[in-house]
JSON list of C-alpha atoms in Angstrom, two decimals:
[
{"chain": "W", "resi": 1, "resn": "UNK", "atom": "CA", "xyz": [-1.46, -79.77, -42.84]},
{"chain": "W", "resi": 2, "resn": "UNK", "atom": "CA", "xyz": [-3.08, -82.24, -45.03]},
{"chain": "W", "resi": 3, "resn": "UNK", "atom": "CA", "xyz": [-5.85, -80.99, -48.03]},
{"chain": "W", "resi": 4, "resn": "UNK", "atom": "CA", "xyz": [-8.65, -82.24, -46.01]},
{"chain": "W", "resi": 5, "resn": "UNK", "atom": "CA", "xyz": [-7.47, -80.10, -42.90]},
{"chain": "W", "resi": 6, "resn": "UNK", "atom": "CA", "xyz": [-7.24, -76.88, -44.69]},
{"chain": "W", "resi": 7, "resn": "UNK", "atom": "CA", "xyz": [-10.62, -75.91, -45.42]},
{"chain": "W", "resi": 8, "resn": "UNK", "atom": "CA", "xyz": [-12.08, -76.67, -42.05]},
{"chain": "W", "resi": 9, "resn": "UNK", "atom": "CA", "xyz": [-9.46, -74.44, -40.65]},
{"chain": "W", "resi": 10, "resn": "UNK", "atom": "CA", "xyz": [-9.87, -71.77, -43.13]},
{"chain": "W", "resi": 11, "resn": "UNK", "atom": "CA", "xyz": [-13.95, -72.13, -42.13]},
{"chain": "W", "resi": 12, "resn": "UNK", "atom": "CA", "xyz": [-12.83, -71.58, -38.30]},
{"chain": "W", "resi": 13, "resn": "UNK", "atom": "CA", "xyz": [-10.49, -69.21, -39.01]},
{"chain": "W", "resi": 14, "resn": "UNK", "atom": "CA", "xyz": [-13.50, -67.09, -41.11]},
{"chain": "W", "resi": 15, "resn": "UNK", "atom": "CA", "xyz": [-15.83, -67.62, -37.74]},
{"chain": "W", "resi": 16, "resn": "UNK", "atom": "CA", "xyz": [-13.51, -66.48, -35.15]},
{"chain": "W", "resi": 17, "resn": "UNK", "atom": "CA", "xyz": [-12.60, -63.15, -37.67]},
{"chain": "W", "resi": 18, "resn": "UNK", "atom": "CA", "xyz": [-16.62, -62.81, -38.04]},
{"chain": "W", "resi": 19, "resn": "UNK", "atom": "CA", "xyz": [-17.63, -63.64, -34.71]},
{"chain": "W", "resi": 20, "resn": "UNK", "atom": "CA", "xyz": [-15.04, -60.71, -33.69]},
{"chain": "W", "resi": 21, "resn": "UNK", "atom": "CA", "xyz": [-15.83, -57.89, -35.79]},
{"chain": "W", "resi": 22, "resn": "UNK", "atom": "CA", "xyz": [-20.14, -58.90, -35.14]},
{"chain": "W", "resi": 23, "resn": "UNK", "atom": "CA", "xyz": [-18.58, -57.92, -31.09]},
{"chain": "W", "resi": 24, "resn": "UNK", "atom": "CA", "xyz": [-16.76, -55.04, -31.62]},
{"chain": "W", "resi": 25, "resn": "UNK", "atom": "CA", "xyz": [-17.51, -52.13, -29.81]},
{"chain": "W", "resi": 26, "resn": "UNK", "atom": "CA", "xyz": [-19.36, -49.62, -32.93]},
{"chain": "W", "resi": 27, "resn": "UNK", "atom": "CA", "xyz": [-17.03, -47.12, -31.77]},
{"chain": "W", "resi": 28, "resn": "UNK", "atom": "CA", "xyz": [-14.11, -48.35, -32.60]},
{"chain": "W", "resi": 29, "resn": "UNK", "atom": "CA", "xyz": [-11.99, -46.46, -35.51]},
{"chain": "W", "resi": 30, "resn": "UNK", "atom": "CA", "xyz": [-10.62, -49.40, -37.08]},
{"chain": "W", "resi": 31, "resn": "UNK", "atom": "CA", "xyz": [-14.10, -51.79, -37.03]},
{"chain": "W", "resi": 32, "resn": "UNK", "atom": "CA", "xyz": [-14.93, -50.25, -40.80]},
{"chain": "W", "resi": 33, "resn": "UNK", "atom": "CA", "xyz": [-12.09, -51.25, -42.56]},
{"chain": "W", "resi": 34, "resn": "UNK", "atom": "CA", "xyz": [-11.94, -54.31, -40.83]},
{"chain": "W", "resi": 35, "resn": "UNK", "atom": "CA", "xyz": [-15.21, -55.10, -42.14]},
{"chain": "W", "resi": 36, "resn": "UNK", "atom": "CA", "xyz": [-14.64, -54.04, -45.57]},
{"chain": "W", "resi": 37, "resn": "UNK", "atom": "CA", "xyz": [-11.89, -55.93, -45.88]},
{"chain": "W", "resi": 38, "resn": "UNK", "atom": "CA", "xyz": [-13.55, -59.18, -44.41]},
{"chain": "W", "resi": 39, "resn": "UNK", "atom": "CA", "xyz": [-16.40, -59.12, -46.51]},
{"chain": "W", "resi": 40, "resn": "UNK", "atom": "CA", "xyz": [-13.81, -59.17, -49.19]},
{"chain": "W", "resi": 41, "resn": "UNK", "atom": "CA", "xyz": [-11.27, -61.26, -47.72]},
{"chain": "W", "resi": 42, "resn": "UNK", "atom": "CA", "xyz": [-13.43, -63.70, -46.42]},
{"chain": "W", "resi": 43, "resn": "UNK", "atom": "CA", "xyz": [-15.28, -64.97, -50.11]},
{"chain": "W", "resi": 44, "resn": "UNK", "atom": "CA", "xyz": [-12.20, -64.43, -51.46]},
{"chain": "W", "resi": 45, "resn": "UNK", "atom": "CA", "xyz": [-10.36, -67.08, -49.52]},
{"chain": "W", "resi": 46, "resn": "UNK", "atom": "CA", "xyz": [-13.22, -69.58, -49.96]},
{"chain": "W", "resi": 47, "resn": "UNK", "atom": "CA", "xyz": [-13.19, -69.04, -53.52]},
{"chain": "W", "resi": 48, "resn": "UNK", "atom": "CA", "xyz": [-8.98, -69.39, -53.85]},
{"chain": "W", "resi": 49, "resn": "UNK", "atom": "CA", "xyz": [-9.28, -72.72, -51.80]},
{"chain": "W", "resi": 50, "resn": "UNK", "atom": "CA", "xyz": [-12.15, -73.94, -54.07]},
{"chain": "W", "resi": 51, "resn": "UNK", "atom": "CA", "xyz": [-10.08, -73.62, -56.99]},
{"chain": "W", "resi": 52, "resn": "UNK", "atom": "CA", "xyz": [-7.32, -75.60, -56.96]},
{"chain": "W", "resi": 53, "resn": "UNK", "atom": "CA", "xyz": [-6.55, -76.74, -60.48]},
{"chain": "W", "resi": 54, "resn": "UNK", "atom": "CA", "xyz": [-5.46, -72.80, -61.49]},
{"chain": "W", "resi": 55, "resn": "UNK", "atom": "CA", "xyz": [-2.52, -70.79, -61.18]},
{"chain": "W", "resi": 56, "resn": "UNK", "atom": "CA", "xyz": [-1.66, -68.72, -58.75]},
{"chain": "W", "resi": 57, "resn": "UNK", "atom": "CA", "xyz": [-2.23, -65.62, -60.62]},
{"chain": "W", "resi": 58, "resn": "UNK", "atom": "CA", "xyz": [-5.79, -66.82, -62.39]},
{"chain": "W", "resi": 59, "resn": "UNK", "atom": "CA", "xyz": [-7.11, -68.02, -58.95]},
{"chain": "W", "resi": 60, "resn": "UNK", "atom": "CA", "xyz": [-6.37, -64.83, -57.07]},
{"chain": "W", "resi": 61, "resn": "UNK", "atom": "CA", "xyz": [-7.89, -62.71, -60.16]},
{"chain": "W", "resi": 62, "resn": "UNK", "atom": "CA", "xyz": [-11.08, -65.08, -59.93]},
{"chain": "W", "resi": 63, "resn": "UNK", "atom": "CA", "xyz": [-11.79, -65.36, -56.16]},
{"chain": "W", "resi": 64, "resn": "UNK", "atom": "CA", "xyz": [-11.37, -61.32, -56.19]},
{"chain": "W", "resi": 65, "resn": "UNK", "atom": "CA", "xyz": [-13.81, -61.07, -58.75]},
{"chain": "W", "resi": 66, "resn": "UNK", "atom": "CA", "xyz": [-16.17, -64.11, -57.56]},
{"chain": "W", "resi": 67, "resn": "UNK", "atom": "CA", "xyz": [-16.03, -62.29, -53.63]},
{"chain": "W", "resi": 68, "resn": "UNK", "atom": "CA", "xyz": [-17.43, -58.98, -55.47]},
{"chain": "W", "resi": 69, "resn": "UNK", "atom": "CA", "xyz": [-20.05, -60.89, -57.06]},
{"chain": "W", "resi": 70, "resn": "UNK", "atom": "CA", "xyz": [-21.09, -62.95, -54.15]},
{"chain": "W", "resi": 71, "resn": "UNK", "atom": "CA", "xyz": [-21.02, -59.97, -51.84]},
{"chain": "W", "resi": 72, "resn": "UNK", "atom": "CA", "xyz": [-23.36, -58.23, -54.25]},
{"chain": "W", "resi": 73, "resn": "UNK", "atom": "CA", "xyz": [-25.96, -60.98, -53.99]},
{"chain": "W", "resi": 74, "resn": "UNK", "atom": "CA", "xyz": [-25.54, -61.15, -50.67]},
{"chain": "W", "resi": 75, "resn": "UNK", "atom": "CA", "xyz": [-26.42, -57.73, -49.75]},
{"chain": "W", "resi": 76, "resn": "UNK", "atom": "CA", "xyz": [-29.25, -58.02, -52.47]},
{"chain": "W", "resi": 77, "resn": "UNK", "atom": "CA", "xyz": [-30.73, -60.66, -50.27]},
{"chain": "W", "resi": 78, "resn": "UNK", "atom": "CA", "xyz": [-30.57, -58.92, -47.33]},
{"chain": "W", "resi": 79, "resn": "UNK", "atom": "CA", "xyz": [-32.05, -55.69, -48.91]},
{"chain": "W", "resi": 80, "resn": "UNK", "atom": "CA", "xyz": [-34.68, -58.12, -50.50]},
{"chain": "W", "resi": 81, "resn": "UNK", "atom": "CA", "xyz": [-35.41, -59.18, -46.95]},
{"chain": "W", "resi": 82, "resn": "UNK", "atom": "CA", "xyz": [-35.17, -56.08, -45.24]},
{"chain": "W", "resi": 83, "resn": "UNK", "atom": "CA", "xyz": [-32.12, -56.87, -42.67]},
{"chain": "W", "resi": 84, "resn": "UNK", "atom": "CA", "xyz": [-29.59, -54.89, -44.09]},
{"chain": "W", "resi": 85, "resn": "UNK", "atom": "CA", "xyz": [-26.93, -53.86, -41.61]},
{"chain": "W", "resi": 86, "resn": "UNK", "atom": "CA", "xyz": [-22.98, -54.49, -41.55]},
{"chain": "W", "resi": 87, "resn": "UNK", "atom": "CA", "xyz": [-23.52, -57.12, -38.45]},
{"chain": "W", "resi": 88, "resn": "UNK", "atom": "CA", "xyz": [-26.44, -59.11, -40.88]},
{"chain": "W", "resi": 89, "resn": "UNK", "atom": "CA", "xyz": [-23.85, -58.65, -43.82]},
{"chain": "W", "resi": 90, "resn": "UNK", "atom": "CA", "xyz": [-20.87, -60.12, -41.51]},
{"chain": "W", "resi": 91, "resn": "UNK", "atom": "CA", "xyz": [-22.92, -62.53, -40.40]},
{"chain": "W", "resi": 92, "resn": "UNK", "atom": "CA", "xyz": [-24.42, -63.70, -43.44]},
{"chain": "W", "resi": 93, "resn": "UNK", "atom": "CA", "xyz": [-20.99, -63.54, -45.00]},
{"chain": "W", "resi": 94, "resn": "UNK", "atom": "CA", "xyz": [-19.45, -65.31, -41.82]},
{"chain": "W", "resi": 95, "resn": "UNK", "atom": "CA", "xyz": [-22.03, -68.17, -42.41]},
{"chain": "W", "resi": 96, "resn": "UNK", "atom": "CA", "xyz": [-21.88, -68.29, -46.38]},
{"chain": "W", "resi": 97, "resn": "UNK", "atom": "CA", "xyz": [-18.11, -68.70, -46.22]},
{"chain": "W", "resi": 98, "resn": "UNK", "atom": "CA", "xyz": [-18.04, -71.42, -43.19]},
{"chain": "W", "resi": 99, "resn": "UNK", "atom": "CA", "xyz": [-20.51, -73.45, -44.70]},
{"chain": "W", "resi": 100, "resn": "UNK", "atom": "CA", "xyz": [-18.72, -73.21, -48.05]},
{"chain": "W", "resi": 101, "resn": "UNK", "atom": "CA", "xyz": [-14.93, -73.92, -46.99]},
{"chain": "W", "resi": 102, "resn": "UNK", "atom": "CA", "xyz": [-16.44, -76.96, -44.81]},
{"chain": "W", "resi": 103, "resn": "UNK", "atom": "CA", "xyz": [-18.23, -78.31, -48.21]},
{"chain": "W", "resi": 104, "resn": "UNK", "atom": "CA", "xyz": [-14.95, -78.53, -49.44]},
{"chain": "W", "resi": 105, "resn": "UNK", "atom": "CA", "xyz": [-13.42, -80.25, -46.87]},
{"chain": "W", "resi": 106, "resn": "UNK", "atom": "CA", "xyz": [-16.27, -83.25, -46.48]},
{"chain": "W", "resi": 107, "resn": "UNK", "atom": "CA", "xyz": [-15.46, -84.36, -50.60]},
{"chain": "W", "resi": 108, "resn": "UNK", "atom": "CA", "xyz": [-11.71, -84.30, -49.62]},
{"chain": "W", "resi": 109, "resn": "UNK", "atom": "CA", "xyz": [-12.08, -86.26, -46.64]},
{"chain": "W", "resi": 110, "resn": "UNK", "atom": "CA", "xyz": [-14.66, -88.94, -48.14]},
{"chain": "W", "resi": 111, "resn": "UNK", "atom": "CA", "xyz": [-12.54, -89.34, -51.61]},
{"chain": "W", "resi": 112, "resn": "UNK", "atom": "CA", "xyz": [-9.45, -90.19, -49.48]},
{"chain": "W", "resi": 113, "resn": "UNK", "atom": "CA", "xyz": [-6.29, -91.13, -50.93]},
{"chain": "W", "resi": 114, "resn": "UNK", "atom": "CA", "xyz": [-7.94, -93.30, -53.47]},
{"chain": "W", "resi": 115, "resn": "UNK", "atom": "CA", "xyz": [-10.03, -90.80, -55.20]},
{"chain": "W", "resi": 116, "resn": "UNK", "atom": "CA", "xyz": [-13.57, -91.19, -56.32]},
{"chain": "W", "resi": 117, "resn": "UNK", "atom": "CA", "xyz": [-13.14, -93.80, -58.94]},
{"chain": "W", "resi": 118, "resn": "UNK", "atom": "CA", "xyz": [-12.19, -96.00, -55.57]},
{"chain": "W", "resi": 119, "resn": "UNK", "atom": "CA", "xyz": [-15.85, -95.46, -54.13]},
{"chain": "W", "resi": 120, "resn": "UNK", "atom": "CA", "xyz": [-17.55, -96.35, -57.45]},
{"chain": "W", "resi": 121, "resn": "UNK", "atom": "CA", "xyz": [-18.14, -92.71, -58.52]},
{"chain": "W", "resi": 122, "resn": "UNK", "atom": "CA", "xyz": [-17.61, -92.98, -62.75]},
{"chain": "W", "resi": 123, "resn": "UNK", "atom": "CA", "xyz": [-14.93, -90.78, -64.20]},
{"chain": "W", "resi": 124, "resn": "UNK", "atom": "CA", "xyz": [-16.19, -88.54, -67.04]},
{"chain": "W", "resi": 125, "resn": "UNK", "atom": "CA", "xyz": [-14.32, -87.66, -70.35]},
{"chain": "W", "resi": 126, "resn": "UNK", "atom": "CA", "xyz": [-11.74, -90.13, -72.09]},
{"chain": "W", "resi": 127, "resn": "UNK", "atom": "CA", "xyz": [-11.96, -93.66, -71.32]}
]
């Protein structure tokens, strides 16, 4: 799968999980972990595919930390607003990560093989 492939498929693969849990039945004994672990999950894998130029180790330890930190603003919004709920949260979360992970992709796709000094873009640092 090329580089500019993986982040749309990561955003698709963030709906369909999203879109599922927003439509499972409330009663449902697993549907609270589930979501726990998406609203984690979910930042967290936008954040590991946004930083490529880490380790292993130092991305995982960063996205972890960065998917705490956005789901904490995220639910401050929503409490701001007054449309706190776990489906707003998915949702928001669902969108949020989507919108991200296809940001990433549309830089990829434009730069190409050639990179951004190619399409006139200047490099920065040493010349």
């Amino acid at each position: 799968m090329s580089a500019a492939v993986r982040p749309a498929a990561g955003a698709a693969a963030v709906a369909l999980v999203g879109g599922a849990l927003l439509l499972a039945p409330a009663a449902l004994p697993l549907r609270a972990p589930l979501l726990l672990f998406f609203l984690l999950a979910a930042p967290a894998a936008v954040l590991f595919t946004g930083l490529p130029g880490l380790d292993a180790l130092s991305r995982t330890v960063v996205a972890l930390l960065g998917s705490v930190t956005a789901n904490l603003l995220l639910a401050q919004l929503l409490l701001v607003g007054d449309h706190w709920s776990a489906e707003a949260g998915v949702a928001v979360v669902t969108a949020a990560g989507s919108a991200a992970l296809l940001g990433l992709a549309v830089p990829t796709a434009w730069a190409g093989p050639a990179g951004p000094a190619e399409h006139g873009i200047p490099r920065r640092g040493r010349r």
